[in-house]
mmCIF file of C-alpha atoms and ligand atoms in Angstrom:
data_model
loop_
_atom_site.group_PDB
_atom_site.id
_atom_site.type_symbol
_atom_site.label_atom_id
_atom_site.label_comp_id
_atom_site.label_asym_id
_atom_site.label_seq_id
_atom_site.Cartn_x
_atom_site.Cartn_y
_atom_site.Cartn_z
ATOM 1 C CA UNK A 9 112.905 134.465 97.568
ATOM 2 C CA UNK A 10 109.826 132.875 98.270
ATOM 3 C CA UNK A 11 108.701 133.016 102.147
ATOM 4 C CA UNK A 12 108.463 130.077 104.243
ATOM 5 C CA UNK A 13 106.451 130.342 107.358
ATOM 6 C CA UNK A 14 105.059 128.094 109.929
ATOM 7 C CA UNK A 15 103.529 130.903 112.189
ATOM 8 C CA UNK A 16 99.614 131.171 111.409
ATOM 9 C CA UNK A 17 99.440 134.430 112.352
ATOM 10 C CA UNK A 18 102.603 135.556 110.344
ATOM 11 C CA UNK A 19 100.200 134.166 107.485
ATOM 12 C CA UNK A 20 97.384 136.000 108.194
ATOM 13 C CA UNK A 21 98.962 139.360 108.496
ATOM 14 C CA UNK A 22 100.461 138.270 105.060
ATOM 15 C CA UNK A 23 96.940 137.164 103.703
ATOM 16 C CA UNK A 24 95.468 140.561 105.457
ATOM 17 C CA UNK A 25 98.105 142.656 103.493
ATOM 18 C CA UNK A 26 97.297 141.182 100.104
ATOM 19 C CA UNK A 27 93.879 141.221 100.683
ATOM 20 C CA UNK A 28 94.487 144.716 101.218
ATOM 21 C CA UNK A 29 96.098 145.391 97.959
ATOM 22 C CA UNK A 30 92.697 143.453 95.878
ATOM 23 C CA UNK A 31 94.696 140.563 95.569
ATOM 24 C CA UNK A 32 93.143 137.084 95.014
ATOM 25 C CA UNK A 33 94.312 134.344 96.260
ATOM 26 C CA UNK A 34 94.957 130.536 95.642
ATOM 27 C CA UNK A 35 95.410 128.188 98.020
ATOM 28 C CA UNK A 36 97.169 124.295 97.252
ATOM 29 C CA UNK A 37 96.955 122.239 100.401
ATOM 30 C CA UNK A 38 99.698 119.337 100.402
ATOM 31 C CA UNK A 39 101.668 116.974 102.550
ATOM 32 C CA UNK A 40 104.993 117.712 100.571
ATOM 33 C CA UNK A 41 107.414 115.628 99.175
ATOM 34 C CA UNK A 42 106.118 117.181 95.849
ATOM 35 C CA UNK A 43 105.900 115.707 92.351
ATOM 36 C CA UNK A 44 104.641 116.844 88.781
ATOM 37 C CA UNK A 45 101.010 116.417 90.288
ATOM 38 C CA UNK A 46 101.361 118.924 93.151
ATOM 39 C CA UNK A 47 103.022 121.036 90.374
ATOM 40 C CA UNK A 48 100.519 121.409 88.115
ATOM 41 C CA UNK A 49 97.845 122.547 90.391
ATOM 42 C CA UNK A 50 100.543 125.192 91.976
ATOM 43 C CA UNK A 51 100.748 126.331 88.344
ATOM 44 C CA UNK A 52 96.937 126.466 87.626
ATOM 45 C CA UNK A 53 97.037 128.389 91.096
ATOM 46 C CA UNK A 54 99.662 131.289 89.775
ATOM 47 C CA UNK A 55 97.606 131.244 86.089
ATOM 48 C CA UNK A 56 94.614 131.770 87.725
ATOM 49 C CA UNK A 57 95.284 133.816 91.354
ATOM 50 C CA UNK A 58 97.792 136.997 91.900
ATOM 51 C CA UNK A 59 99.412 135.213 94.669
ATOM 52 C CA UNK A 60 99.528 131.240 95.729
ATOM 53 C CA UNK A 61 99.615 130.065 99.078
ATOM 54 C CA UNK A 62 101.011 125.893 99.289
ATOM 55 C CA UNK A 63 100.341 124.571 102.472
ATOM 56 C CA UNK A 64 103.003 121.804 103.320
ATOM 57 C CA UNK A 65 101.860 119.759 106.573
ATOM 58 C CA UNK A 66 101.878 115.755 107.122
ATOM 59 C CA UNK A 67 98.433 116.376 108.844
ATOM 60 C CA UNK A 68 98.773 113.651 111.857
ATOM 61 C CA UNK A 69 95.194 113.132 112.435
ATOM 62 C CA UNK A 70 94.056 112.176 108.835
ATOM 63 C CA UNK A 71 96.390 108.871 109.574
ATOM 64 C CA UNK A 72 95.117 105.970 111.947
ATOM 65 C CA UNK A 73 97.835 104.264 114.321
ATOM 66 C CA UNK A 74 99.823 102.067 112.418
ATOM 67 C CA UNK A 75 99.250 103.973 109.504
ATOM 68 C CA UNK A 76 102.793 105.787 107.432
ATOM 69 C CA UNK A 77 102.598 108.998 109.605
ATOM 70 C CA UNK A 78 106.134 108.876 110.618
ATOM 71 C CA UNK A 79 107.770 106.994 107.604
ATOM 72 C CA UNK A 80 105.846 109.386 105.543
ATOM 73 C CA UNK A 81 108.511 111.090 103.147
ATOM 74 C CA UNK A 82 109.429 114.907 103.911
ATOM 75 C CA UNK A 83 112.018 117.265 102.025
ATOM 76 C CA UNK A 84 111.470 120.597 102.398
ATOM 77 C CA UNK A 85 113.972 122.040 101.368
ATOM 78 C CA UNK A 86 113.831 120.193 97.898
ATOM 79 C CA UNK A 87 109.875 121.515 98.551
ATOM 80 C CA UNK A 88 110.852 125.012 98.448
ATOM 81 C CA UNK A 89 112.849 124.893 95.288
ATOM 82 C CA UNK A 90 109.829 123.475 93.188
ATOM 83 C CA UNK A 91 107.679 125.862 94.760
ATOM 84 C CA UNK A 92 109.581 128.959 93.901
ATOM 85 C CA UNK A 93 110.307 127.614 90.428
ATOM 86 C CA UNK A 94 106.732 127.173 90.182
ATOM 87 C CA UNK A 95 105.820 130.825 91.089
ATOM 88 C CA UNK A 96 103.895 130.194 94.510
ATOM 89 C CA UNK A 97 104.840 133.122 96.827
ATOM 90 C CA UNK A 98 104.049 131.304 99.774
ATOM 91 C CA UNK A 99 104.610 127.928 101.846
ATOM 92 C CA UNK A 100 103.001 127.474 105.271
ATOM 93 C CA UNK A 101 104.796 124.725 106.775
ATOM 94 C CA UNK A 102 103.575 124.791 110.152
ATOM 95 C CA UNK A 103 104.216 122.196 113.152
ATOM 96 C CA UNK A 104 101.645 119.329 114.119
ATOM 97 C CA UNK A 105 102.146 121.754 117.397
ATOM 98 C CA UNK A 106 100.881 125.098 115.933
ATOM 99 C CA UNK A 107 98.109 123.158 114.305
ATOM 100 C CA UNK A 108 96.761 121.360 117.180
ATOM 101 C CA UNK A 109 97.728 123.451 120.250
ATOM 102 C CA UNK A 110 97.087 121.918 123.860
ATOM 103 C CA UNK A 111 93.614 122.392 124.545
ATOM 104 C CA UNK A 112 92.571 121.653 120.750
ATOM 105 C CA UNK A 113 88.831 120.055 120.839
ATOM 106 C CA UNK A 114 86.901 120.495 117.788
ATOM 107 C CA UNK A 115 86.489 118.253 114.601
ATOM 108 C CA UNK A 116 84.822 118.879 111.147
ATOM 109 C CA UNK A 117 83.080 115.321 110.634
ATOM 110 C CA UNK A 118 80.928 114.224 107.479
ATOM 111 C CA UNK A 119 78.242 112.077 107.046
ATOM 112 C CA UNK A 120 77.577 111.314 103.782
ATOM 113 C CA UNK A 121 80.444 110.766 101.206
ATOM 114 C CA UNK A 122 83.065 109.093 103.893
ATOM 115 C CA UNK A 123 81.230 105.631 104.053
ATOM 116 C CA UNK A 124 82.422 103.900 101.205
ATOM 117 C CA UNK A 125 85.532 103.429 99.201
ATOM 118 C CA UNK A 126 88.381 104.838 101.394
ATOM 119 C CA UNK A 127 86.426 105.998 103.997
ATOM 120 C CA UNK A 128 86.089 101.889 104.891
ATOM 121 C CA UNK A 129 88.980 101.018 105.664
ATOM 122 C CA UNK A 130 90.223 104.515 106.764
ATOM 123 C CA UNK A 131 87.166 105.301 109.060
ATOM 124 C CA UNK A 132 88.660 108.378 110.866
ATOM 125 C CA UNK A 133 90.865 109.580 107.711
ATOM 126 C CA UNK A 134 87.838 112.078 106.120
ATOM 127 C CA UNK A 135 87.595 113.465 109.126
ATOM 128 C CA UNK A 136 90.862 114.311 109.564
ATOM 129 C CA UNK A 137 91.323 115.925 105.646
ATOM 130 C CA UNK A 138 87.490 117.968 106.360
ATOM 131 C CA UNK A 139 89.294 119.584 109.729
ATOM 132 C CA UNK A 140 92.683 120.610 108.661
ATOM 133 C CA UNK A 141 91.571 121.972 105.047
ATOM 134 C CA UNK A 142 88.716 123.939 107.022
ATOM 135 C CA UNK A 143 92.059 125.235 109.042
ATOM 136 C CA UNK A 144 93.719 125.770 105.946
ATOM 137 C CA UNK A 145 91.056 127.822 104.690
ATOM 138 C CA UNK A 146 90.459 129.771 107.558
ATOM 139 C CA UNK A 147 94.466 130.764 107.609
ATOM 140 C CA UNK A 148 95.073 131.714 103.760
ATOM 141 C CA UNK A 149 90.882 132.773 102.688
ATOM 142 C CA UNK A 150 92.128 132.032 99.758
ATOM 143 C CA UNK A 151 89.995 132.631 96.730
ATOM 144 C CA UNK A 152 90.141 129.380 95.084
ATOM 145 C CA UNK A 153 91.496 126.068 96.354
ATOM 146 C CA UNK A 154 93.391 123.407 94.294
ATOM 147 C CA UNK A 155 92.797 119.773 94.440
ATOM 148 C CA UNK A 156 93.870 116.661 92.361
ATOM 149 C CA UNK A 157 91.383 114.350 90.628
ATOM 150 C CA UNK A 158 94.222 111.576 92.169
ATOM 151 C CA UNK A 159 92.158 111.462 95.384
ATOM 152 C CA UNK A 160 88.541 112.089 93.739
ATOM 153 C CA UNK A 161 86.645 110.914 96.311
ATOM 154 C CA UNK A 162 88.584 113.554 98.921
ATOM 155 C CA UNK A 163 87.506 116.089 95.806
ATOM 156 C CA UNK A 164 83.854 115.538 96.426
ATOM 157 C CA UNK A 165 83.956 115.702 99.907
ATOM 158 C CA UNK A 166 85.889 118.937 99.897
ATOM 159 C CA UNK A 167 83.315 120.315 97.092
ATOM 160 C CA UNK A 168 80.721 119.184 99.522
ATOM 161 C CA UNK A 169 82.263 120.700 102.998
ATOM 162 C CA UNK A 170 82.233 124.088 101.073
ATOM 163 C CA UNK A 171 78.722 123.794 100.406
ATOM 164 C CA UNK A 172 77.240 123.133 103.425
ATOM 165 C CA UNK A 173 79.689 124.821 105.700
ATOM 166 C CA UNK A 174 79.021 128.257 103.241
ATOM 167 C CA UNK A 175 82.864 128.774 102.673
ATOM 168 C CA UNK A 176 83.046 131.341 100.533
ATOM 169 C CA UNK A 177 85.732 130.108 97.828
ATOM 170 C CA UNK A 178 85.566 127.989 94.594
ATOM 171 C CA UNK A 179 87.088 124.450 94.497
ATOM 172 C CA UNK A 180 89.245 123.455 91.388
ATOM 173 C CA UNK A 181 89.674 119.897 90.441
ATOM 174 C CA UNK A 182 92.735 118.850 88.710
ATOM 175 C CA UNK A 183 93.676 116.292 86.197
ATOM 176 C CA UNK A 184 95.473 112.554 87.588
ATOM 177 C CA UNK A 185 99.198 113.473 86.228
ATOM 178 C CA UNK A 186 100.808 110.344 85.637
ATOM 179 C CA UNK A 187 104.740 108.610 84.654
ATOM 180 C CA UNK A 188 105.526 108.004 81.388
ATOM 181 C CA UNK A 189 104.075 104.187 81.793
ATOM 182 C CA UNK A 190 100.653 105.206 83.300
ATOM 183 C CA UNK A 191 101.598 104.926 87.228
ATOM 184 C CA UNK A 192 99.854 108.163 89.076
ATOM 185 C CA UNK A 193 102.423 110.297 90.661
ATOM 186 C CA UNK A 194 102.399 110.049 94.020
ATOM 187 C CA UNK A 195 104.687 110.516 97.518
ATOM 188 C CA UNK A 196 104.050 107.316 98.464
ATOM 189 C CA UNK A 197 105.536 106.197 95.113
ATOM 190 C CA UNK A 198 109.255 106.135 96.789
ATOM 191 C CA UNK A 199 108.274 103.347 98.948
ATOM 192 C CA UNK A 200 108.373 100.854 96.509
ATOM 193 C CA UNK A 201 111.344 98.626 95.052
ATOM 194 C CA UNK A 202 112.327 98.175 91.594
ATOM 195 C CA UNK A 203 110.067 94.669 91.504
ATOM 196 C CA UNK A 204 107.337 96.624 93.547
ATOM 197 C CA UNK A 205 107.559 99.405 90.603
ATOM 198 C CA UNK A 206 107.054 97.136 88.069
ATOM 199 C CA UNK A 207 104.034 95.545 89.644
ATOM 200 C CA UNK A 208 102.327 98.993 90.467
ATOM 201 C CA UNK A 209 101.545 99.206 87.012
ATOM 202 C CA UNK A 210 98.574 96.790 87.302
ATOM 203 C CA UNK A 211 96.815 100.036 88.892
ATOM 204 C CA UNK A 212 96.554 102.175 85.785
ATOM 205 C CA UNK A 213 96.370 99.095 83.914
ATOM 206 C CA UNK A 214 93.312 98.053 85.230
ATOM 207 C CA UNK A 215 91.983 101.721 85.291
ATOM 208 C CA UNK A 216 92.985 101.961 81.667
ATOM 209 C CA UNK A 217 90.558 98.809 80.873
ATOM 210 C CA UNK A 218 87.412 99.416 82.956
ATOM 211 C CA UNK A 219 87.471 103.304 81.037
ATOM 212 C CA UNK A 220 87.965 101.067 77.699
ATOM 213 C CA UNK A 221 84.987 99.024 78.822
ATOM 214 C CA UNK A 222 83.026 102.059 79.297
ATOM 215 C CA UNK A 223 83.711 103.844 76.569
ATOM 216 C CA UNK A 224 82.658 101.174 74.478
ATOM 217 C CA UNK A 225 79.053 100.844 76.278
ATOM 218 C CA UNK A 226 79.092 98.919 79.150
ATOM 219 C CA UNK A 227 76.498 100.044 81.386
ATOM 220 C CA UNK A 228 77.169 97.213 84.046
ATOM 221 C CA UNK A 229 79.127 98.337 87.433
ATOM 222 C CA UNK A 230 79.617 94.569 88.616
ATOM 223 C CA UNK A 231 80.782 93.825 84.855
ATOM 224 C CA UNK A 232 83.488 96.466 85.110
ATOM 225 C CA UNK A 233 84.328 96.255 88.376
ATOM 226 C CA UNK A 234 84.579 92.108 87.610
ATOM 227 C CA UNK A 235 87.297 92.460 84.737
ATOM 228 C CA UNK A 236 89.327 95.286 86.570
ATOM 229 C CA UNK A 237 89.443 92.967 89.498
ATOM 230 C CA UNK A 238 90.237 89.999 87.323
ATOM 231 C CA UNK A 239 93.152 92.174 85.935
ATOM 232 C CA UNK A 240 94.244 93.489 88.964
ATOM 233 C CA UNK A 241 94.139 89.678 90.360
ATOM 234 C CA UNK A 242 96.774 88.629 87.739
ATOM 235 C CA UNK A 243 99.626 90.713 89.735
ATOM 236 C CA UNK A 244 100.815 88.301 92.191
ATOM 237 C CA UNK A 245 102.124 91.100 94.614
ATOM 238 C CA UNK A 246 98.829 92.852 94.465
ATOM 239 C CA UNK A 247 96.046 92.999 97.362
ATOM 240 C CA UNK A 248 93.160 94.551 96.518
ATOM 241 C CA UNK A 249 91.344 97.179 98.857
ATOM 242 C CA UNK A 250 88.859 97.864 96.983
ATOM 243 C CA UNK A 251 87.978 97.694 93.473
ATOM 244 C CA UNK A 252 83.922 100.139 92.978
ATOM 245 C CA UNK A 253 82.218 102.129 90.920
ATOM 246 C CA UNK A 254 80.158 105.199 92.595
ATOM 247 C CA UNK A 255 78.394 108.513 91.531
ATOM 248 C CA UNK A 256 81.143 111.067 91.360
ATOM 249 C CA UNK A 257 79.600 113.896 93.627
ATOM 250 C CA UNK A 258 77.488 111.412 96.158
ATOM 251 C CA UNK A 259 79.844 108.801 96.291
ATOM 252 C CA UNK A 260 77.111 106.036 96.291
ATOM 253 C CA UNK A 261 77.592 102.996 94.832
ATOM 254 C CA UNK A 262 75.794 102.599 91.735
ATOM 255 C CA UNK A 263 74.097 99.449 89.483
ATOM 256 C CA UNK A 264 74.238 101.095 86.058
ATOM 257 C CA UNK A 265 76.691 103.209 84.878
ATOM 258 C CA UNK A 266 75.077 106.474 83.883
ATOM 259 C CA UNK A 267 75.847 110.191 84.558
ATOM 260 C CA UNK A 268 78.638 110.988 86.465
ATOM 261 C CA UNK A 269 80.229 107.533 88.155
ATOM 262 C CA UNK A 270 83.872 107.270 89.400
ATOM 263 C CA UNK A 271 85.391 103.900 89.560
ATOM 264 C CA UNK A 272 88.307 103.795 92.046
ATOM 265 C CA UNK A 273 90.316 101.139 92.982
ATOM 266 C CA UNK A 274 92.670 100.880 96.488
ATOM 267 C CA UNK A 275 95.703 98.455 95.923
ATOM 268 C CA UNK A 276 98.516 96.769 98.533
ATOM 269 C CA UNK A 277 102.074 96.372 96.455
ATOM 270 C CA UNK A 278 103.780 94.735 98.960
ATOM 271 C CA UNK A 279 102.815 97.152 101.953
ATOM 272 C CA UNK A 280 102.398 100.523 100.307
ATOM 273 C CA UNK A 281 98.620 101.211 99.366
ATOM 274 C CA UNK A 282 98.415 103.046 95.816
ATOM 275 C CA UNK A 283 95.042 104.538 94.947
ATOM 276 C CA UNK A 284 93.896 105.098 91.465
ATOM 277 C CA UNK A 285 90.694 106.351 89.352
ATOM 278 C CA UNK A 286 89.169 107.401 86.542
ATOM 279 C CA UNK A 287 85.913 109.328 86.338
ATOM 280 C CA UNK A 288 83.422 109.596 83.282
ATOM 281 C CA UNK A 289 80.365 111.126 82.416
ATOM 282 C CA UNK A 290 78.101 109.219 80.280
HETATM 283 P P1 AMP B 310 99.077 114.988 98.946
HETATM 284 O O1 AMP B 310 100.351 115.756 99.184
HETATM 285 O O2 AMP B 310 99.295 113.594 98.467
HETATM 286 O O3 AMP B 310 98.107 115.113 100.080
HETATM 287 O O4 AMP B 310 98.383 115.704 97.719
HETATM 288 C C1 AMP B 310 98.112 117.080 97.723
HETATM 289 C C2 AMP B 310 97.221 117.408 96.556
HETATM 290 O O5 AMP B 310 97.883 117.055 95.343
HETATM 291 C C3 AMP B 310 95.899 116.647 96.585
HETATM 292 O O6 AMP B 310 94.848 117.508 96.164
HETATM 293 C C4 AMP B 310 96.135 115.535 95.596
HETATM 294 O O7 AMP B 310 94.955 115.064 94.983
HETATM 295 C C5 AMP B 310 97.025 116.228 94.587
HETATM 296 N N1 AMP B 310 97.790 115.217 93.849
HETATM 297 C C6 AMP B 310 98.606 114.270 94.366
HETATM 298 N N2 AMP B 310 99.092 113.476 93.395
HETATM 299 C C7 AMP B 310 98.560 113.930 92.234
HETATM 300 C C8 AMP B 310 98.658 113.521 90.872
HETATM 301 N N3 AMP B 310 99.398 112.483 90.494
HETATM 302 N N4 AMP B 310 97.975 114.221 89.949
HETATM 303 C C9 AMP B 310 97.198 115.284 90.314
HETATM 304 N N5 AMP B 310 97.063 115.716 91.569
HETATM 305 C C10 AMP B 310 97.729 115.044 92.521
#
């Protein structure tokens, strides 16, 4: 049976033991309610690590007030299952309590990277991710870490956290895993209705033409980002966020498309903001 704790230092012993045995470790940070995309970075965790940690925590200060903290989805239990069937030997599930004790006073903040794209209209929510996943890494030490290309801009901002803070583990990025008609899996998914469902489709239908556009040689950010707007624009029960094209490890906008850019796009159906990307070297 796979071990569910939400005591950090019932972790750490854990960690501490396998750590004494020359075990590595992999670490997938989460807030639950998993899908096929958590899943496949658990299973390039097991591949890849002798034992895999999933952290499970709806992290309270990554959301603003009036953001879905509470109406966020949880099953744990459900959780557990794909875990196990997955072949992680661990979930730390602790309490918003155990977390952030009485007392707690210190916060990882960023600079650079947090400024545009979500980071504007979620000004405190970077800050938030950098300080629990510093947590998180502090707990488990795990060896490598496992994050999905599905929130690329959080990627880079991890990738750059590790750098300058000097923690000592490798950050794996993970392939957008998607539904059968293009949507990106995500927990926030299950707040939509059957019309909302249908109409969530402009996301990876716009991402699917600004890669086309790409691909076949356009060089010109506002061109792309004009046409997946335009598409986007033709869903009456979408409200865009944001619709921008930036270099993937900066996150700065850019002009011209060339080396690494990400274009990522922030989208209202009805009230539930879907994010969605694609990222291309050129
Ligand atoms: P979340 O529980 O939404 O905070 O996501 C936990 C991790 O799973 C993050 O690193 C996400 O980027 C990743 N993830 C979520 N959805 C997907 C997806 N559809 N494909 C790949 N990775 C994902």
């Amino acid at each position: 049976m796979i071990k569910v704790s939400g005591c950090i230092s019932e972790i750490k012993s854990q960690i501490k033991e396998w750590k004494r045995q020359g075990l590595s470790i992999g670490l997938v940070p989460t807030m639950g309610y998993l899908h096929e995309g958590h899943q496949s970075l658990i299973e390039r965790a097991v591949k890849e690590n002798d034992r895999v940690v999933v952290s499970i925590f709806v992290n309270p200060i990554q959301f603003a007030p009036g953001e879905d903290l509470e109406s966020y989805p949880r099953d744990i239990k459900k959780d557990t299952v794909l875990c196990e069937q997955t072949g992680a030997h661990l979930i730390f599930n602790p309490t918003p309590e155990e977390m952030y004790p009485n007392g707690f006073s210190t916060n990882v903040t960023m600079n650079g990277l947090t400024k545009e794209l979500c980071g504007k209209t979620r000004p405190t929510h970077f800050g938030g991710v950098c300080t629990v996943v510093s947590k998180l890494f502090n707990i488990t030490a795990p060896d490598r870490a496992y994050f999905g290309e599905k929130d690329a801009q959080q990627l880079a901002i991890i990738k750059r956290m590790v750098k300058d803070l000097n923690f000592d583990l490798e950050i794996v990025g993970c392939p957008i895993v998607r539904e059968k008609d293009g949507l990106a899996k995500s927990s926030r998914n299950t707040y939509l209705n059957a019309t909302e469902r249908k109409a969530a489709l402009i996301l990876s239908k716009a991402i699917s033409l600004g890669k086309e556009m790409v691909k076949n040689g356009e060089r010109s950010s506002a061109a792309v980002i004009k046409a997946m707007t335009e598409k986007i624009e033709t869903e009456p029960l979408a409200k865009i966020d944001y619709v921008n094209i930036v270099n993937a490890e900066n996150i700065e906008p850019v002009d011209t498309i060339s080396g690494s850019i990400l274009a990522a796009i922030a989208v209202y159906i009805g009230k539930t903001r879907l994010i969605d990307n694609f990222m291309i070297t050129v």
